CSV table of C-alpha atoms and ligand atoms in Angstrom, one decimal:
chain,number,residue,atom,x,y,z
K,1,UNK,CA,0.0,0.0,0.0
K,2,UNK,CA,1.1,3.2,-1.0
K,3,UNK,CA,1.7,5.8,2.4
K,4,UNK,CA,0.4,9.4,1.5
K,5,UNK,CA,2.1,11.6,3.4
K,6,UNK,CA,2.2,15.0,1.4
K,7,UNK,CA,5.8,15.7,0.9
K,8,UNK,CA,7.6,19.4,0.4
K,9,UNK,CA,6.3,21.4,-2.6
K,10,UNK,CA,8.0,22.7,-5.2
K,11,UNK,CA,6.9,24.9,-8.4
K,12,UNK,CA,7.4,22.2,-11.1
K,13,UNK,CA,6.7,19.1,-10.1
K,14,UNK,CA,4.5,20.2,-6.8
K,15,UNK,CA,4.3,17.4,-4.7
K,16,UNK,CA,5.7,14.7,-7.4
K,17,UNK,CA,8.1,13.0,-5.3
K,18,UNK,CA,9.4,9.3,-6.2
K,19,UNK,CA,7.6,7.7,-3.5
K,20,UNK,CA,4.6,8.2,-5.7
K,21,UNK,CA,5.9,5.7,-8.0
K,22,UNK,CA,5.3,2.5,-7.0
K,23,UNK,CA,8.3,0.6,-7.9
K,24,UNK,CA,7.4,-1.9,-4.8
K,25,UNK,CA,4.9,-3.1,-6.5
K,26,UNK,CA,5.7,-6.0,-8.7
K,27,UNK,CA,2.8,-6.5,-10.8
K,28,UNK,CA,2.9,-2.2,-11.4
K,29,UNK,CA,6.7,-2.5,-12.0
K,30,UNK,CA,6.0,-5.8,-14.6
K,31,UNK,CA,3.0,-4.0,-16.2
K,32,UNK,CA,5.0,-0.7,-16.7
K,33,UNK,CA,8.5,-2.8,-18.1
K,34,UNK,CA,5.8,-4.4,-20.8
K,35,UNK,CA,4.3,-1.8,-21.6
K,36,UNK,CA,7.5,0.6,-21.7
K,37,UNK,CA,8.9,-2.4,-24.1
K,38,UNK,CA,6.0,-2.0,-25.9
K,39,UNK,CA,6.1,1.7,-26.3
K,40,UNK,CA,9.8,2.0,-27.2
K,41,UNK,CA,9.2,-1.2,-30.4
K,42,UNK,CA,6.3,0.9,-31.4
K,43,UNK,CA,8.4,4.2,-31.6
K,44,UNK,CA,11.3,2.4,-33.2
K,45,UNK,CA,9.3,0.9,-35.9
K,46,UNK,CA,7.6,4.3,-36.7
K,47,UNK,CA,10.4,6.1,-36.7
K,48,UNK,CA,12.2,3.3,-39.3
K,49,UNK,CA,9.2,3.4,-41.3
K,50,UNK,CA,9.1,7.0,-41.2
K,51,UNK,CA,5.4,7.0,-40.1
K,52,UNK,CA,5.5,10.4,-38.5
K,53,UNK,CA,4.5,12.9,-40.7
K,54,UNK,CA,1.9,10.6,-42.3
K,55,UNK,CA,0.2,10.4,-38.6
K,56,UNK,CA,0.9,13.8,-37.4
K,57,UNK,CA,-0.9,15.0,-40.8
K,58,UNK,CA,-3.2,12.2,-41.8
K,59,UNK,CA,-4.3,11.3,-37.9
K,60,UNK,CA,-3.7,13.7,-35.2
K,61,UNK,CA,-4.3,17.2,-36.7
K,62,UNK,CA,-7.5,15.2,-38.7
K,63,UNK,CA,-11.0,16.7,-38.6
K,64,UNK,CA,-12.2,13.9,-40.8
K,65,UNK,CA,-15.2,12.8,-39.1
K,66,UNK,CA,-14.3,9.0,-40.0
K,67,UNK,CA,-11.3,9.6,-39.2
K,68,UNK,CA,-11.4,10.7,-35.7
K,69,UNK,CA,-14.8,8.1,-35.7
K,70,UNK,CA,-11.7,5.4,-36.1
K,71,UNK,CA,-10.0,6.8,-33.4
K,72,UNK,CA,-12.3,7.0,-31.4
K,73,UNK,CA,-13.2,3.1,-31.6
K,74,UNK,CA,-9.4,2.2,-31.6
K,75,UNK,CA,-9.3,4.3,-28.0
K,76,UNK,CA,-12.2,2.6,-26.8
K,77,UNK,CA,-11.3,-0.8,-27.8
K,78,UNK,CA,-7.6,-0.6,-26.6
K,79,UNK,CA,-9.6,0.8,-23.1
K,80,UNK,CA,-11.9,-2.8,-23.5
K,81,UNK,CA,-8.5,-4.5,-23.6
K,82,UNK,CA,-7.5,-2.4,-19.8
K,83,UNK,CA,-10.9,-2.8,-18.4
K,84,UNK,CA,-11.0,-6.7,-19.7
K,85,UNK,CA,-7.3,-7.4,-17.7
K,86,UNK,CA,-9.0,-5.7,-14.6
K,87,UNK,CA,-11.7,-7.8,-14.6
K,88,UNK,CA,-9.3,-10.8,-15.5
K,89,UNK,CA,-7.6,-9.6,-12.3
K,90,UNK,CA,-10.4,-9.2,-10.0
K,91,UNK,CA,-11.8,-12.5,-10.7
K,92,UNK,CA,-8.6,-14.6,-9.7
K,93,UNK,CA,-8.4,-12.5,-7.2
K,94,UNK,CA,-11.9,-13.8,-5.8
K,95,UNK,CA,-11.0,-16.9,-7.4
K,96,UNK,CA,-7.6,-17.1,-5.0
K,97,UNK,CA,-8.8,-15.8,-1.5
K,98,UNK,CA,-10.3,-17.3,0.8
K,99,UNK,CA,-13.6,-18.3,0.8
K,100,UNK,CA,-15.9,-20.5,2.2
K,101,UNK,CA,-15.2,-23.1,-0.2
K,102,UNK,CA,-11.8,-21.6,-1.0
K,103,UNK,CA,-9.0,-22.8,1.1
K,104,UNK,CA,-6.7,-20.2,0.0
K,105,UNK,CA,-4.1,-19.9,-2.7
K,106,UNK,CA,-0.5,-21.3,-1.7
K,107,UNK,CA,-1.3,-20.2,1.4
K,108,UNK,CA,-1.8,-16.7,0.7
K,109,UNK,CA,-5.4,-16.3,2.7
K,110,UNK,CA,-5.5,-13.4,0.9
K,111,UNK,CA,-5.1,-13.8,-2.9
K,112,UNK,CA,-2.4,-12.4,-4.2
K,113,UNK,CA,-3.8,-8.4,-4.6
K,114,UNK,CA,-3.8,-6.1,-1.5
K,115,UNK,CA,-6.8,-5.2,-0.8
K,116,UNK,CA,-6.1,-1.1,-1.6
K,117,UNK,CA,-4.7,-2.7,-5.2
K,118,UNK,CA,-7.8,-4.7,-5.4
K,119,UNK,CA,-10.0,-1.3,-4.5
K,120,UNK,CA,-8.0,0.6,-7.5
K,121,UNK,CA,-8.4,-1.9,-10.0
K,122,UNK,CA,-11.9,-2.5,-9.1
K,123,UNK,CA,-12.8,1.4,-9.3
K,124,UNK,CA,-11.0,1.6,-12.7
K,125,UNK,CA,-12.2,-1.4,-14.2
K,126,UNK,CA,-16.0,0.3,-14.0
K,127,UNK,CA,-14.9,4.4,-14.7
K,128,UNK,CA,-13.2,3.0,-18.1
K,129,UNK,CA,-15.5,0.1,-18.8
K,130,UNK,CA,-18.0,2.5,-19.1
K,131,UNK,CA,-17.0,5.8,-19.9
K,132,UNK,CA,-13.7,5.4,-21.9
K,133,UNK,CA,-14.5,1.9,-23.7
K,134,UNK,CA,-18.3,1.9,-24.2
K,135,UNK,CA,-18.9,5.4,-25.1
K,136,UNK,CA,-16.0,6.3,-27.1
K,137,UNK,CA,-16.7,3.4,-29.3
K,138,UNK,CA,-20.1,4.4,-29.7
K,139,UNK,CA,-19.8,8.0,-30.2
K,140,UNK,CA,-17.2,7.1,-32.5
K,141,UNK,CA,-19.6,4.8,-34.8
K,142,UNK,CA,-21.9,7.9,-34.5
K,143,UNK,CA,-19.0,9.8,-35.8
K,144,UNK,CA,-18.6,7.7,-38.6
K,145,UNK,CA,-22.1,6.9,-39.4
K,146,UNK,CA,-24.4,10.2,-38.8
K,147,UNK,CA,-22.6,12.5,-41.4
K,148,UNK,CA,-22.7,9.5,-43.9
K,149,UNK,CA,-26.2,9.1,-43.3
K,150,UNK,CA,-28.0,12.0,-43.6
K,151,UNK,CA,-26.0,13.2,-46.0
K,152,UNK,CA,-23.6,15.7,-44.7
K,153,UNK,CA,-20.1,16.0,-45.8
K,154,UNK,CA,-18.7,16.5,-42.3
K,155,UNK,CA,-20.2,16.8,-38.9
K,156,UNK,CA,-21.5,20.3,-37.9
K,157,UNK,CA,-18.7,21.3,-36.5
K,158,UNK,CA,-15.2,19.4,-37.2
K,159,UNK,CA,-13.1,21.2,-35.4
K,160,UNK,CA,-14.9,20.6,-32.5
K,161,UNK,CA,-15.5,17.2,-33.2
K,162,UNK,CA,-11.0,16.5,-33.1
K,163,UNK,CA,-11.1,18.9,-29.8
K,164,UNK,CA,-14.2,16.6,-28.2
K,165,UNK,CA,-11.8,13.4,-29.4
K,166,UNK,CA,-8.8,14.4,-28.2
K,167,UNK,CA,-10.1,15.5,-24.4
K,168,UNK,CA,-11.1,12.2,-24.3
K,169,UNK,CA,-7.7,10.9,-25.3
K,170,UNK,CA,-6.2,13.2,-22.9
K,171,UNK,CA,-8.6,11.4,-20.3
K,172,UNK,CA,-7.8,7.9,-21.2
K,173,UNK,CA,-4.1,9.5,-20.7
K,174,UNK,CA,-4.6,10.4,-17.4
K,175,UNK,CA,-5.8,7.0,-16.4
K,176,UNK,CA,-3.0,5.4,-17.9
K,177,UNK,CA,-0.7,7.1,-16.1
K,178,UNK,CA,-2.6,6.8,-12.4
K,179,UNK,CA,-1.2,2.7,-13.4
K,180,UNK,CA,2.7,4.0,-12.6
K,181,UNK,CA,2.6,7.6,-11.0
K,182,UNK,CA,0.5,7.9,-7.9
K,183,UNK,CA,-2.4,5.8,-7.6
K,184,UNK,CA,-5.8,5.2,-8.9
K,185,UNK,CA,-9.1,5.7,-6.6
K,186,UNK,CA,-10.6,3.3,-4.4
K,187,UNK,CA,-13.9,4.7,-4.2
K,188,UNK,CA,-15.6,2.9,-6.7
K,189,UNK,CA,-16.7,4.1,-10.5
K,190,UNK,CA,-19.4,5.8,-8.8
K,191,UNK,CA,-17.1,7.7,-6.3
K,192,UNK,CA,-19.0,6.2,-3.2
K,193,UNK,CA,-19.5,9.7,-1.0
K,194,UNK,CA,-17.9,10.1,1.5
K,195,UNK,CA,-14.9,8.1,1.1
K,196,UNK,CA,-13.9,10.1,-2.3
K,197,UNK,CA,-13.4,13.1,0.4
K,198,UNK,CA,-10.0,14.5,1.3
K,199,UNK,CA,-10.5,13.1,5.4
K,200,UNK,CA,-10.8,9.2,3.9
K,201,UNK,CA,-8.9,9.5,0.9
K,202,UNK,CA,-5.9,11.9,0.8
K,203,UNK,CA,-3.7,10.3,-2.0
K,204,UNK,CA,-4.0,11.3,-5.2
K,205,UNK,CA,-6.1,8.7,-6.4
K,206,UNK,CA,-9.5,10.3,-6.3
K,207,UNK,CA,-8.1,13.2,-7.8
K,208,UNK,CA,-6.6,11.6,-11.0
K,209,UNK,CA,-10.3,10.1,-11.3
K,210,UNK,CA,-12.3,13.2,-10.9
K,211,UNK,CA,-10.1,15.0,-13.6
K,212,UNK,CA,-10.0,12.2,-16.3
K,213,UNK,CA,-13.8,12.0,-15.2
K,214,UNK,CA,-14.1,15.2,-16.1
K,215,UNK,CA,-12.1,16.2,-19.0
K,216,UNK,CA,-13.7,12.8,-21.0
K,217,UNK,CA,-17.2,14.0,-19.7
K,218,UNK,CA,-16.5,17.7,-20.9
K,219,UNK,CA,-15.5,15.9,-24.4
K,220,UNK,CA,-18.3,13.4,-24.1
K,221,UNK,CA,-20.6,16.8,-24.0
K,222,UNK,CA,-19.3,18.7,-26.9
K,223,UNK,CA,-19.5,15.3,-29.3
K,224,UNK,CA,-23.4,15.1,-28.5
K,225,UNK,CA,-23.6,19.0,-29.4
K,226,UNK,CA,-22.6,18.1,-32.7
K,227,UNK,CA,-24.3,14.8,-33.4
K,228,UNK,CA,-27.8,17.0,-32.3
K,229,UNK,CA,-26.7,20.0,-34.8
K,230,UNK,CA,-25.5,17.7,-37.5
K,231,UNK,CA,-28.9,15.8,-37.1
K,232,UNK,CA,-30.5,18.6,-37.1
K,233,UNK,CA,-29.3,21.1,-39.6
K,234,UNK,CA,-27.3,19.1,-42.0
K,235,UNK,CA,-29.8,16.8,-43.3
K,236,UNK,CA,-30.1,16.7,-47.6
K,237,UNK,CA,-32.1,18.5,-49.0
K,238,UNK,CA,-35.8,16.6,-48.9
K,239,UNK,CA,-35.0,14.8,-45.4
K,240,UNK,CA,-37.6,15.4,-43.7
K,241,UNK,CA,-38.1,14.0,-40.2
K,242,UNK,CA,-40.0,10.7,-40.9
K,243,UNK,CA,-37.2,9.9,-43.7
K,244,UNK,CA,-34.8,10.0,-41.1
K,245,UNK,CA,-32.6,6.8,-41.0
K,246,UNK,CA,-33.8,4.7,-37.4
K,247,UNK,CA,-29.8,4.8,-36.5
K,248,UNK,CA,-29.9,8.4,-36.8
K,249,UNK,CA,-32.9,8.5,-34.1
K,250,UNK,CA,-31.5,6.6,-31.9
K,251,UNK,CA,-28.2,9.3,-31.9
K,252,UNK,CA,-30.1,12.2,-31.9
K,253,UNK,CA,-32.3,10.9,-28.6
K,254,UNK,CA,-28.4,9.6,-27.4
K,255,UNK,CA,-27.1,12.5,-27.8
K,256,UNK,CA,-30.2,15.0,-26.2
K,257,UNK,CA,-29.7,12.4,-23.2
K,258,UNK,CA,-25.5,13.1,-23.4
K,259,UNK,CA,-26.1,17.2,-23.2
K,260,UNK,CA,-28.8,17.2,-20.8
K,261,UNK,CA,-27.0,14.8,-18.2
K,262,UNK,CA,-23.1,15.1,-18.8
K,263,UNK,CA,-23.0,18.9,-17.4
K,264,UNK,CA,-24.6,17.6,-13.7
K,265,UNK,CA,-22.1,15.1,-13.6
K,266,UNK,CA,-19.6,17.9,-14.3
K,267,UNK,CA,-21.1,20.1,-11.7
K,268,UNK,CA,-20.8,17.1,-9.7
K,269,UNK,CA,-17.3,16.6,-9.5
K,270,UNK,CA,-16.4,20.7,-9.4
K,271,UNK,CA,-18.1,20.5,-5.7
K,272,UNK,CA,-16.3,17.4,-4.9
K,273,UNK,CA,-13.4,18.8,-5.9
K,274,UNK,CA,-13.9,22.1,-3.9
K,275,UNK,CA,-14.7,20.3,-1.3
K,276,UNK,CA,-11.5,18.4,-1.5
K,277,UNK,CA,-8.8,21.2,-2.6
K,278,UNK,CA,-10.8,24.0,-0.7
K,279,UNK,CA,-12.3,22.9,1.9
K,280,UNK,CA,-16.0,23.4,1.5
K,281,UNK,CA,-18.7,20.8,2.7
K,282,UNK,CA,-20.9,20.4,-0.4
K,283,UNK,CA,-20.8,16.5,0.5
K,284,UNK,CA,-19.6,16.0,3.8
K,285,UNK,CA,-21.3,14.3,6.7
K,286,UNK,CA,-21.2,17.6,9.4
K,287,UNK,CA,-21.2,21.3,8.8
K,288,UNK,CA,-24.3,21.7,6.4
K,289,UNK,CA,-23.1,18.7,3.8
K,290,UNK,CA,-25.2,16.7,2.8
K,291,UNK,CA,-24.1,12.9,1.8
K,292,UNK,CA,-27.0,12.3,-0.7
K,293,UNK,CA,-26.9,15.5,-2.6
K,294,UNK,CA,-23.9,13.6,-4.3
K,295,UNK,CA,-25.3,10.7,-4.7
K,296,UNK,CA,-28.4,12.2,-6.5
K,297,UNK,CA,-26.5,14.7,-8.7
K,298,UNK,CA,-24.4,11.7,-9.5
K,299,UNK,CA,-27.4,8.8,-10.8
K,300,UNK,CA,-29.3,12.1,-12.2
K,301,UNK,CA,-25.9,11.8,-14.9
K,302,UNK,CA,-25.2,7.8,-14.0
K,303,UNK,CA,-28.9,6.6,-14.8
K,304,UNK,CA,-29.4,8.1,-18.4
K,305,UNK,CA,-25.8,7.4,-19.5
K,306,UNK,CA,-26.7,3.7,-19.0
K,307,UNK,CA,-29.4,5.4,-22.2
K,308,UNK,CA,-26.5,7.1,-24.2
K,309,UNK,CA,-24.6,3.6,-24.2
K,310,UNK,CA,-27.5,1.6,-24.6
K,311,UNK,CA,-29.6,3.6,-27.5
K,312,UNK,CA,-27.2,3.7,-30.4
K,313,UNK,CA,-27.1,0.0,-29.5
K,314,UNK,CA,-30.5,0.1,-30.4
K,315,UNK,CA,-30.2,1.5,-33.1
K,316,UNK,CA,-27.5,-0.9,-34.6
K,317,UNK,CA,-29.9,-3.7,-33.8
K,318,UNK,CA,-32.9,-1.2,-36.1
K,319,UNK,CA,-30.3,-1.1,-38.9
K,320,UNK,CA,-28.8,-5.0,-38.8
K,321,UNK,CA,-32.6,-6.7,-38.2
K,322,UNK,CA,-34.4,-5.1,-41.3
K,323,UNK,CA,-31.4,-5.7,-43.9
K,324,UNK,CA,-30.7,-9.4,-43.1
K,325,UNK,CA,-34.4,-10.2,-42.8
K,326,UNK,CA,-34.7,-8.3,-46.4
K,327,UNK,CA,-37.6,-6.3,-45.5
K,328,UNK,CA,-38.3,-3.1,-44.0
K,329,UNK,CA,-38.1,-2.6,-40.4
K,330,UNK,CA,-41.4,-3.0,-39.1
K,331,UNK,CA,-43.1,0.4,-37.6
K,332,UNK,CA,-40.5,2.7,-38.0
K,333,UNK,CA,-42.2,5.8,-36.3
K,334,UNK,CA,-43.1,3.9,-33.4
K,335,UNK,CA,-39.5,3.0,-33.2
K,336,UNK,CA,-38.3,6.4,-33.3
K,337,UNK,CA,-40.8,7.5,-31.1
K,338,UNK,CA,-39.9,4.5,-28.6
K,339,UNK,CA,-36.2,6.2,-29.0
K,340,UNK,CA,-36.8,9.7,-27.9
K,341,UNK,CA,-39.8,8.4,-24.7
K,342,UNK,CA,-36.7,6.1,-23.5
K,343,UNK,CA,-34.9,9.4,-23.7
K,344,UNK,CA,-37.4,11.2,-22.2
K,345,UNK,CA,-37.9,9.3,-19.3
K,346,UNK,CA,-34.4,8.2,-18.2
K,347,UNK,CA,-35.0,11.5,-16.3
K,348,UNK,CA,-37.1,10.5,-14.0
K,349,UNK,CA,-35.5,7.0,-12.9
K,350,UNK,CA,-32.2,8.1,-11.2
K,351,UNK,CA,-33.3,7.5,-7.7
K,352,UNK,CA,-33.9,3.9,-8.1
K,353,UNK,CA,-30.2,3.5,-7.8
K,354,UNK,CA,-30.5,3.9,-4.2
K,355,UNK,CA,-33.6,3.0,-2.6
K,356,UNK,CA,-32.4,2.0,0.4
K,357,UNK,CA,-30.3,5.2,1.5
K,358,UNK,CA,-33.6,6.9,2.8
K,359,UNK,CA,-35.4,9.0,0.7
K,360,UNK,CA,-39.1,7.6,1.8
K,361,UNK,CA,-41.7,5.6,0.4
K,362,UNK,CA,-43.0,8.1,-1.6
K,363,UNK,CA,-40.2,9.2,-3.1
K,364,UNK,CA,-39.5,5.5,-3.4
K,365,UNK,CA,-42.6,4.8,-5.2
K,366,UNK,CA,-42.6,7.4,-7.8
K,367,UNK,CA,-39.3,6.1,-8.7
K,368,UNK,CA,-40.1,2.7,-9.2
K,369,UNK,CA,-43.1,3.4,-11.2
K,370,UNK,CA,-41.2,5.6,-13.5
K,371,UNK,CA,-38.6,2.8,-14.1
K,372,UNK,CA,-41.4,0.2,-14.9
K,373,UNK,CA,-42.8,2.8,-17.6
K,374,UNK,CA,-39.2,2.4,-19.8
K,375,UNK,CA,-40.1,-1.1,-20.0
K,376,UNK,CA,-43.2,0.0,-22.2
K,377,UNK,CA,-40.8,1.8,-25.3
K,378,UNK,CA,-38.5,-1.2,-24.8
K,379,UNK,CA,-41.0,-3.5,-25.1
K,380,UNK,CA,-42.1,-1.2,-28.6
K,381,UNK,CA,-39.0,-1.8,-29.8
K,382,UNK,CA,-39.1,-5.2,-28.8
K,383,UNK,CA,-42.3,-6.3,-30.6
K,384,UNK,CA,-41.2,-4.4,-33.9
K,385,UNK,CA,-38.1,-6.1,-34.3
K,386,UNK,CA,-40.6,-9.6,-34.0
K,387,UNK,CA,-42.5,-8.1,-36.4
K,388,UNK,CA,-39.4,-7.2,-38.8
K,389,UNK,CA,-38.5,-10.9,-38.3
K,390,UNK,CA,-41.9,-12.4,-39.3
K,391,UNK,CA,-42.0,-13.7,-42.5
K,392,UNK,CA,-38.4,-12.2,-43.6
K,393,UNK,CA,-36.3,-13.5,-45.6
K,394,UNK,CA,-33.4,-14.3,-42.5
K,395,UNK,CA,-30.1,-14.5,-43.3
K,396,UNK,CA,-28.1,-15.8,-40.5
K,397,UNK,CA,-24.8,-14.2,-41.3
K,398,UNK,CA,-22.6,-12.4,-37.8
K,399,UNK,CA,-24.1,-9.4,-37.9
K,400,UNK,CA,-27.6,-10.8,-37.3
K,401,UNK,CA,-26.8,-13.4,-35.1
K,402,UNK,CA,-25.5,-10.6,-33.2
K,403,UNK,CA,-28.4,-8.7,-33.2
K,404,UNK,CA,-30.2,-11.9,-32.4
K,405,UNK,CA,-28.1,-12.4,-29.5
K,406,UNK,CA,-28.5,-9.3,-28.0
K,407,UNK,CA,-32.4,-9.3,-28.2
K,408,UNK,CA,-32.8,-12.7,-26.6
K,409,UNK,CA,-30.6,-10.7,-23.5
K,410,UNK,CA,-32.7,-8.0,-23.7
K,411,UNK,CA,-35.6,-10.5,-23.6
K,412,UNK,CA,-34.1,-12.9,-20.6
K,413,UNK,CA,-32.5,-9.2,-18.6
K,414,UNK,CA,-36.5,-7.6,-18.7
K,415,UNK,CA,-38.1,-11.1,-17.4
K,416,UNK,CA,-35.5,-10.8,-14.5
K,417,UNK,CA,-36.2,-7.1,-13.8
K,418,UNK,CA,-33.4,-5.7,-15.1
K,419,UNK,CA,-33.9,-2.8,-18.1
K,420,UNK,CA,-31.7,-3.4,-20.6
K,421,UNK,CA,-29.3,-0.6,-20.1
K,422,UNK,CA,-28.8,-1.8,-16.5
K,423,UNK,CA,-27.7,-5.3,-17.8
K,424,UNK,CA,-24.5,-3.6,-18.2
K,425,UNK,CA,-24.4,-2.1,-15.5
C,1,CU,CU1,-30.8,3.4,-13.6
């Protein structure tokens, strides 16, 4: 376990000191050598094929929307490939301790993590999972996709579109680097209040979450401005709203979720983080703070994002059914209108993310009504894609037997009470 003992501070590293790189730790140290190894082939074989220039032009000064679309998914799918090796950690961690039918591995009672590593990797395993793997490859499909389909040459705004890409980059960065300077947090993906406050976590950990939180979320907000104007104002000429691809419904009600929820979870974090560099109480226990207050401004962003990663998923499934059962998809403007209601009301759910902390039975009832009435646009969506496979013409090549796949989940997750965005979750 790392000791945080804030050291002397100086103007350019401030408190950067080498105790805040954990060269103790073997599995950090092996995990850094590999990836440093890594790194230093990858450089090596750019530089001998003199790749530079190509990338610097072609990539990272692009404002190509497929081109940063790419990038987007190659971010999010290298991020998969992090979050996947958490989870492959966490499980042989459970898999190793002891248990009650575990006797313990080699005789370490305790698995082989510590239980602050095992805290870390379980807190970034869920922050990148679903907000730097998930939703960049999603908003980079979006990217490539929207413009393509409606017609546009670009999105609305392509400068914008690099700057919204590259803060998430810059987040994914910061993640990165929490693996070998400092520490990750331990408070969870949801940054359990109160132990993301300074008294219960003073290392840096919390802090290198809340600002890759918030840098990706800031970028995650400008990319759903664009989708809505691109939607919006760049259709072709003769577009008119019911000749609207289903996909591009599904971003549009995506992306009105993204704007309208990102910003509290920004607001969010700027309290926690006054509370934690200048001492306010905005979510502490005593001295006016209230506990819940976070928790609420946090589900009131949490609960619809499980909506912006679930919708454009929707929307895949609207675009893969109808082509490989050769026939149109079945009710398309109950399908768009089942799009924006699952929109609409993923406002009025959040609470049911923590009935038991004592809001009342009231309070507690309107929520879970409100949840139950998603189930009525899913279930919309549900029957048309029945309907688009009834009588088709199916081919069962991947892409449908995708598709197929992920309705019979959304099927067997609604019979066991779980909405299809919280499957993921
Ligand atoms: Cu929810």
């Amino acid at each position: 376990m790392l000791v945080h003992v804030p050291g002397p501070w100086s103007p350019f590293l401030g408190r950067l000191a080498l105790k805040q790189i954990p060269y103790q730790n073997p599995i950090l140290v092996g995990t850094f050598l590999l990836m440093a190894t890594f790194g230093v082939a990858l450089i090596a074989a750019m530089s001998y094929r003199r790749a530079w220039g190509y990338l610097w032009r072609e990539w990272i000064t692009t404002v190509d929307h497929k081109r940063i679309g790419v990038m987007y998914c190659a971010v999010g799918l290298l991020m998969f490939l992090r979050g996947f090796i958490d989870a492959v950690m966490m499980r042989t961690q459970q898999m190793m301790a002891v248990g009650p039918k575990s006797p313990g591995f080699l005789g370490a009672l305790h698995g082989y993590l510590p239980p602050y590593h095992f805290g870390q990797i379980y807190s970034a395993h869920g922050t990148i999972m679903i907000l730097f793997a998930i939703t960049p490859i999603l908003v980079g499909l979006m990217n490539i996709v929207v413009p393509l389909q409606v017609g546009a040459r670009d999105m609305a705004y392509p400068y914008l579109n690099a700057i919204s890409f590259w803060l998430t980059a810059a987040a994914v960065a910061l993640v990165m680097v929490s693996l070998f300077v400092g520490d990750f947090s331990h408070a969870g993906w949801v940054g359990l209040i109160p132990l993301t406050e300074l008294a219960y976590s003073p290392g840096v950990g919390v802090d290198y979450w809340i600002w890759a939180v918030q840098i990706g979320s800031i970028g995650t907000t400008l990319a759903s401005i664009n989708i809505i104007v691109t939607i919006i104002k760049m259709r072709a000429p003769g577009m008119r709203w019911t000749r609207l691809p289903i996909f591009c419904w599904t971003a549009l009600s995506t992306s009105v979720v993204g704007l309208s929820s990102f910003p509290v979870l920004t607001a969010a974090l700027a309290l926690l983080s006054l509370d934690r560099y200048v001492g306010t109480h905005f979510f502490t226990g005593g001295l006016g703070g209230n506990l819940m207050l976070y928790t609420d401004l946090f589900w009131i962003w949490g609960h619809p994002e499980v909506y912006y990663v679930v919708l454009p998923a929707f929307g895949i499934m609207s675009e893969i059914i109808p082509t490989f059962s050769e026939k149109p998809l079945f009710g398309y403007i109950t399908m768009a209108a089942a799009s924006v209601a699952i929109a609409g009301i993923s406002w009025s759910v959040w609470l049911h993310h923590f009935f038991t902390m004592g809001a009342g039975p009231g309070v507690n009832a309107f929520f879970s009504v409100a949840s139950m009435l998603v189930g009525i646009p899913t279930g919309v969506k549900v029957f048309n894609w029945a309907f688009t496979l009834y009588k088709g013409r199916i081919r069962f090549d991947v892409p449908m037997l995708w598709a197929l796949a992920a309705l019979a989940l959304l099927l067997i997750g609604g019979a066991y009470g779980h909405d299809a965005g919280h499957a993921v979750y």
